[in-house]
GROMACS .gro file of C-alpha atoms in nm:
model
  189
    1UNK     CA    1   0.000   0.000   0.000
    2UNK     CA    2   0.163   0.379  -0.080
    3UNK     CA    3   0.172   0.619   0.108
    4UNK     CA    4   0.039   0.932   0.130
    5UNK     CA    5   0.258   1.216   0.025
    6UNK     CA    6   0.273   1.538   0.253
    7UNK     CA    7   0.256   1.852   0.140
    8UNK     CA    8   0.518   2.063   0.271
    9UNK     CA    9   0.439   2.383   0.416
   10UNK     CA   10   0.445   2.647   0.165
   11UNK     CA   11   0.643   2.955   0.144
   12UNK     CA   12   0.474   3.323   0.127
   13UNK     CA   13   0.394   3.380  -0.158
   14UNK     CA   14   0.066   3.304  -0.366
   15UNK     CA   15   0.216   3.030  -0.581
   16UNK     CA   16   0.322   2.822  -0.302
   17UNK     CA   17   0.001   2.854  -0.142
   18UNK     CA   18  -0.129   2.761  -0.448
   19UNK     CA   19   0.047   2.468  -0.505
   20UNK     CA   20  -0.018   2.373  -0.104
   21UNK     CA   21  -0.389   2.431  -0.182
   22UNK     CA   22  -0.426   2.186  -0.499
   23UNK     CA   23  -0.215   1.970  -0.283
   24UNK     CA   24  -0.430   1.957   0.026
   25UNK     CA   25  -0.801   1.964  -0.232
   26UNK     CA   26  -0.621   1.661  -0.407
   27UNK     CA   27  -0.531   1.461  -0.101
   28UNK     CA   28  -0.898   1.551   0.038
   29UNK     CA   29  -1.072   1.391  -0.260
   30UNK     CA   30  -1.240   1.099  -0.153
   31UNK     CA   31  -1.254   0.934  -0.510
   32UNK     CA   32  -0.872   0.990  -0.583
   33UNK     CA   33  -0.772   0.860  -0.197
   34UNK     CA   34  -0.938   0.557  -0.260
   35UNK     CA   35  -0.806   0.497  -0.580
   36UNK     CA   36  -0.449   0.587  -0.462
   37UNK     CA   37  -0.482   0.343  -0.131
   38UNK     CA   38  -0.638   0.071  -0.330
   39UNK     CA   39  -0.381   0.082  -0.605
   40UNK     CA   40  -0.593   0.165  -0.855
   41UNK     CA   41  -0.364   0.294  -1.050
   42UNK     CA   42  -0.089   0.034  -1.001
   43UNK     CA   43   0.164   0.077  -0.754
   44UNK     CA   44   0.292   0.421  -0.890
   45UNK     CA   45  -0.078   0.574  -0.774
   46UNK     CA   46   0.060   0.797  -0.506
   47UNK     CA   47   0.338   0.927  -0.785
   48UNK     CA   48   0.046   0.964  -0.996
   49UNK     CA   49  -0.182   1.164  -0.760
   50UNK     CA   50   0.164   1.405  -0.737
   51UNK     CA   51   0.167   1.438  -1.060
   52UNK     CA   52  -0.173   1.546  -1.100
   53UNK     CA   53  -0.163   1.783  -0.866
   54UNK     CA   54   0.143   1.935  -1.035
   55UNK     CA   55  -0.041   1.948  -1.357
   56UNK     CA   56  -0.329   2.136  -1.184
   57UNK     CA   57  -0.128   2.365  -1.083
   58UNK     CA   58   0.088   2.390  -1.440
   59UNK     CA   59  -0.245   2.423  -1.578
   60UNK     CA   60  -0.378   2.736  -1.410
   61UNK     CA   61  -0.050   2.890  -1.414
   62UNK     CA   62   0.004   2.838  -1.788
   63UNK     CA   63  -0.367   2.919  -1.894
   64UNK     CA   64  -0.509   3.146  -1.687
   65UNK     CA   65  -0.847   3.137  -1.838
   66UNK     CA   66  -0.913   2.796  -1.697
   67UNK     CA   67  -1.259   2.765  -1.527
   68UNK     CA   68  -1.370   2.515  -1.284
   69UNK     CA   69  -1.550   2.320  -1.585
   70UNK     CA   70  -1.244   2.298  -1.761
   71UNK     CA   71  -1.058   2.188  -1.474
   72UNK     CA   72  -1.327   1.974  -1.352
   73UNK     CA   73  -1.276   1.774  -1.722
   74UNK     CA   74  -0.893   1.757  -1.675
   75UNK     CA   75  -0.993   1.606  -1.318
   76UNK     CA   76  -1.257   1.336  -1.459
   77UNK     CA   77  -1.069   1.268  -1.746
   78UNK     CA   78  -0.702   1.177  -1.564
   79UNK     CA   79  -0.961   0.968  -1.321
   80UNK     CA   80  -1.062   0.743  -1.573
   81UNK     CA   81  -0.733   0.747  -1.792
   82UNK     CA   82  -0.483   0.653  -1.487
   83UNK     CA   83  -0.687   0.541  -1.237
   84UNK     CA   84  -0.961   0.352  -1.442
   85UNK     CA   85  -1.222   0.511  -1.221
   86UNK     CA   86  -1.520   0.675  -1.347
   87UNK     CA   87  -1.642   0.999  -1.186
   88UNK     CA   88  -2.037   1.080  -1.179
   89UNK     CA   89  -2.109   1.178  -0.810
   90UNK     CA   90  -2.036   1.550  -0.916
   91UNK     CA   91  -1.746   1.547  -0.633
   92UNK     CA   92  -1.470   1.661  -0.962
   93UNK     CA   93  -1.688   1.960  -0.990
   94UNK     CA   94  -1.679   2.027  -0.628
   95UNK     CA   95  -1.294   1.990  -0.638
   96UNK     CA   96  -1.240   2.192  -0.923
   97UNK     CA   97  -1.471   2.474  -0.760
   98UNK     CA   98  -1.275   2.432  -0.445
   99UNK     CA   99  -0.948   2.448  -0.614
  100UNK     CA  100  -1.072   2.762  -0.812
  101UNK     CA  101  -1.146   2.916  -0.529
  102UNK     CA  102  -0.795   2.920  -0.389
  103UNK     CA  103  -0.695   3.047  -0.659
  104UNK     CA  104  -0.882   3.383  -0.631
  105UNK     CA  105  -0.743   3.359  -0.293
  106UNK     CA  106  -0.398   3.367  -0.339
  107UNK     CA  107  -0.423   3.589  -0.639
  108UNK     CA  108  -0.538   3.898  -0.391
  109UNK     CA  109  -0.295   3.767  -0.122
  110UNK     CA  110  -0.490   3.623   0.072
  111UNK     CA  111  -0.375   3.305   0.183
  112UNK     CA  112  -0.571   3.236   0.567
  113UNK     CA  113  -0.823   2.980   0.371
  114UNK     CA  114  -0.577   2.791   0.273
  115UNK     CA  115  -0.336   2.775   0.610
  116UNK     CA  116  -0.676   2.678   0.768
  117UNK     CA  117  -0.681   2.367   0.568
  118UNK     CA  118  -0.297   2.289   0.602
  119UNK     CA  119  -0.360   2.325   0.948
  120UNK     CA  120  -0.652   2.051   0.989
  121UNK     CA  121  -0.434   1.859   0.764
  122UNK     CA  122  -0.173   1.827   1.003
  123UNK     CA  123  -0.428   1.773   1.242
  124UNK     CA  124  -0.579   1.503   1.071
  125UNK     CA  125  -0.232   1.336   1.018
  126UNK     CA  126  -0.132   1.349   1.394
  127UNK     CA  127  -0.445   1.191   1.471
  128UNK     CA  128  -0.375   0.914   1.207
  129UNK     CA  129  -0.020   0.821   1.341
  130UNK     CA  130  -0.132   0.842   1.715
  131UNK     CA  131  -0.412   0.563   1.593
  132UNK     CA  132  -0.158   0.384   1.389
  133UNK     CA  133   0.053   0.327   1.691
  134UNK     CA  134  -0.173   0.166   1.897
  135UNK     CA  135  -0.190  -0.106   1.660
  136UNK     CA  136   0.118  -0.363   1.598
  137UNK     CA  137   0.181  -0.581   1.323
  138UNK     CA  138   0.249  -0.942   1.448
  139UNK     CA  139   0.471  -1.137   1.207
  140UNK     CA  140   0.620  -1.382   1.374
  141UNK     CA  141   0.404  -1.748   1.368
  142UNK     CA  142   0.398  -1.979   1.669
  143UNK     CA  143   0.447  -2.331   1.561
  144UNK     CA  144   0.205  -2.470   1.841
  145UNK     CA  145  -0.076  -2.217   1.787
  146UNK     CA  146  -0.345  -2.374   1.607
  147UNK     CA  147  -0.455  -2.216   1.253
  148UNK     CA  148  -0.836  -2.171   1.183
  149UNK     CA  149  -0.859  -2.486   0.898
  150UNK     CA  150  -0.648  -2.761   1.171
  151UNK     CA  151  -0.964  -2.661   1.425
  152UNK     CA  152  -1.196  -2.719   1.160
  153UNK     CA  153  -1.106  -3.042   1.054
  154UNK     CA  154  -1.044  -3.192   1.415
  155UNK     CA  155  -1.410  -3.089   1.469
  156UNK     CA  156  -1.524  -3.230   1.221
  157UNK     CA  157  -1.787  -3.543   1.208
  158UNK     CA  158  -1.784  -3.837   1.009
  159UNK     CA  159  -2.076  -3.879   0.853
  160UNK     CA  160  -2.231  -4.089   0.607
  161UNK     CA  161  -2.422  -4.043   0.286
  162UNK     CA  162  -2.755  -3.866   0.310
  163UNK     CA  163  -3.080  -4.053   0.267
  164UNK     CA  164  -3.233  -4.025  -0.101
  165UNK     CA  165  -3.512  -3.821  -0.118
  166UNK     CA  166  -3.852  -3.949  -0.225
  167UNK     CA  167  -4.163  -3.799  -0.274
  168UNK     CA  168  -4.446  -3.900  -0.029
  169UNK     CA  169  -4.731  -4.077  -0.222
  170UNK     CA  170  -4.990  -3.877  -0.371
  171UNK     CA  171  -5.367  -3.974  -0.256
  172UNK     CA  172  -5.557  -3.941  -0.578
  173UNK     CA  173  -5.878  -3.741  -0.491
  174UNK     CA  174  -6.188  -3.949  -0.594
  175UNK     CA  175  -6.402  -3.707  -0.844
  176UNK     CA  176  -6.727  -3.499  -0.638
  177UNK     CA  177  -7.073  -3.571  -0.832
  178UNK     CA  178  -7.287  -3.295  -0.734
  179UNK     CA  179  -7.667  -3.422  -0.746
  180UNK     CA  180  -7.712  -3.328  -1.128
  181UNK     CA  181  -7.433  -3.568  -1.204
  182UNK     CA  182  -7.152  -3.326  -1.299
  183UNK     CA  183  -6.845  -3.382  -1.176
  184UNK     CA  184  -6.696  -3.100  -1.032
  185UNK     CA  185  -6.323  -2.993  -1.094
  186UNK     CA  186  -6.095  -2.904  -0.881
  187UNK     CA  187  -5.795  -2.728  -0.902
  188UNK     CA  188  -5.444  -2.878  -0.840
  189UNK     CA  189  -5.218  -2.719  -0.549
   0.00000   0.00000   0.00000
């Protein structure tokens, strides 16, 4: 399983923040964290989620008319092409929004929004580690400790074959003469 890679913090000035910002919107992404921890994308899906966010960020530097619809294409379409995932819960659009946003932000200097988020991101990672500890990885297999499938088949009974089945004998109903002398018919069950 990758890792996942940590943005460092950013420098002050509005391209760093930017680049921390597509970073942290990236890494936030339900869809593309799921595709990166489930190897999705083969075992280079962390490199590729780094990538992407460095093309984001090449993009609106390079073309500065990009809107969130074009960005939210570029996101849905490297989704599907790298991480064979398709993308119709409307969550690229509410990346690309997000990451649009921050933009704007850093280009009037304003870069709070997006120290906010670095900031619950480190929260979020301390929290993660502190978790991670508490659980250990035991690798090391005790010869005399039973597995699950030597139980099972200690337990189990010797039994022989199972009776053929074979259908009870059917009464056949005698036919009901009304007093005309019709017979009456009944239906089967």
């Amino acid at each position: 399983m990758s890792t996942q890679s940590t943005p460092a913090p950013p420098a002050n000035d509005g391209a760093s923040y930017l680049d921390l910002g597509i970073t942290l919107a990236l890494n936030d992404w339900p869809a593309l964290t799921l595709a990166v921890q489930s190897n999705w994308g083969g075992p280079t899906s962390d490199d590729k989620r780094a990538w992407l966010c460095g093309a984001v960020s090449e993009m609106l530097t390079e073309r500065p008319e990009t809107d969130a619809e074009d960005l939210e294409d570029v996101l849905i379409q490297v989704m599907n092409d790298e991480f064979d995932v398709v993308i119709d819960d409307e969550s690229a659009a509410i990346v690309a929004t997000e990451i649009m946003e921050m933009k704007q932000y850093t280009d009037r200097g304003n870069f709070a929004e997006i120290q906010a988020m670095w900031e619950v991101y480190q929260r979020k990672s301390q929290q993660k580690s502190a978790s991670a500890a508490m659980f250990k990885k035991v690798d090391a297999k005790d010869e005399d400790q039973e597995t699950d499938e030597e139980t099972d088949e200690e337990d189990d009974v010797e039994m022989g074959d199972a009776p053929a089945l074979v259908r009870a004998p059917r009464e056949k109903a005698e036919p009901e003469i009304d007093d005309d002398g019709f017979t009456m018919v009944k239906k089967k069950r």
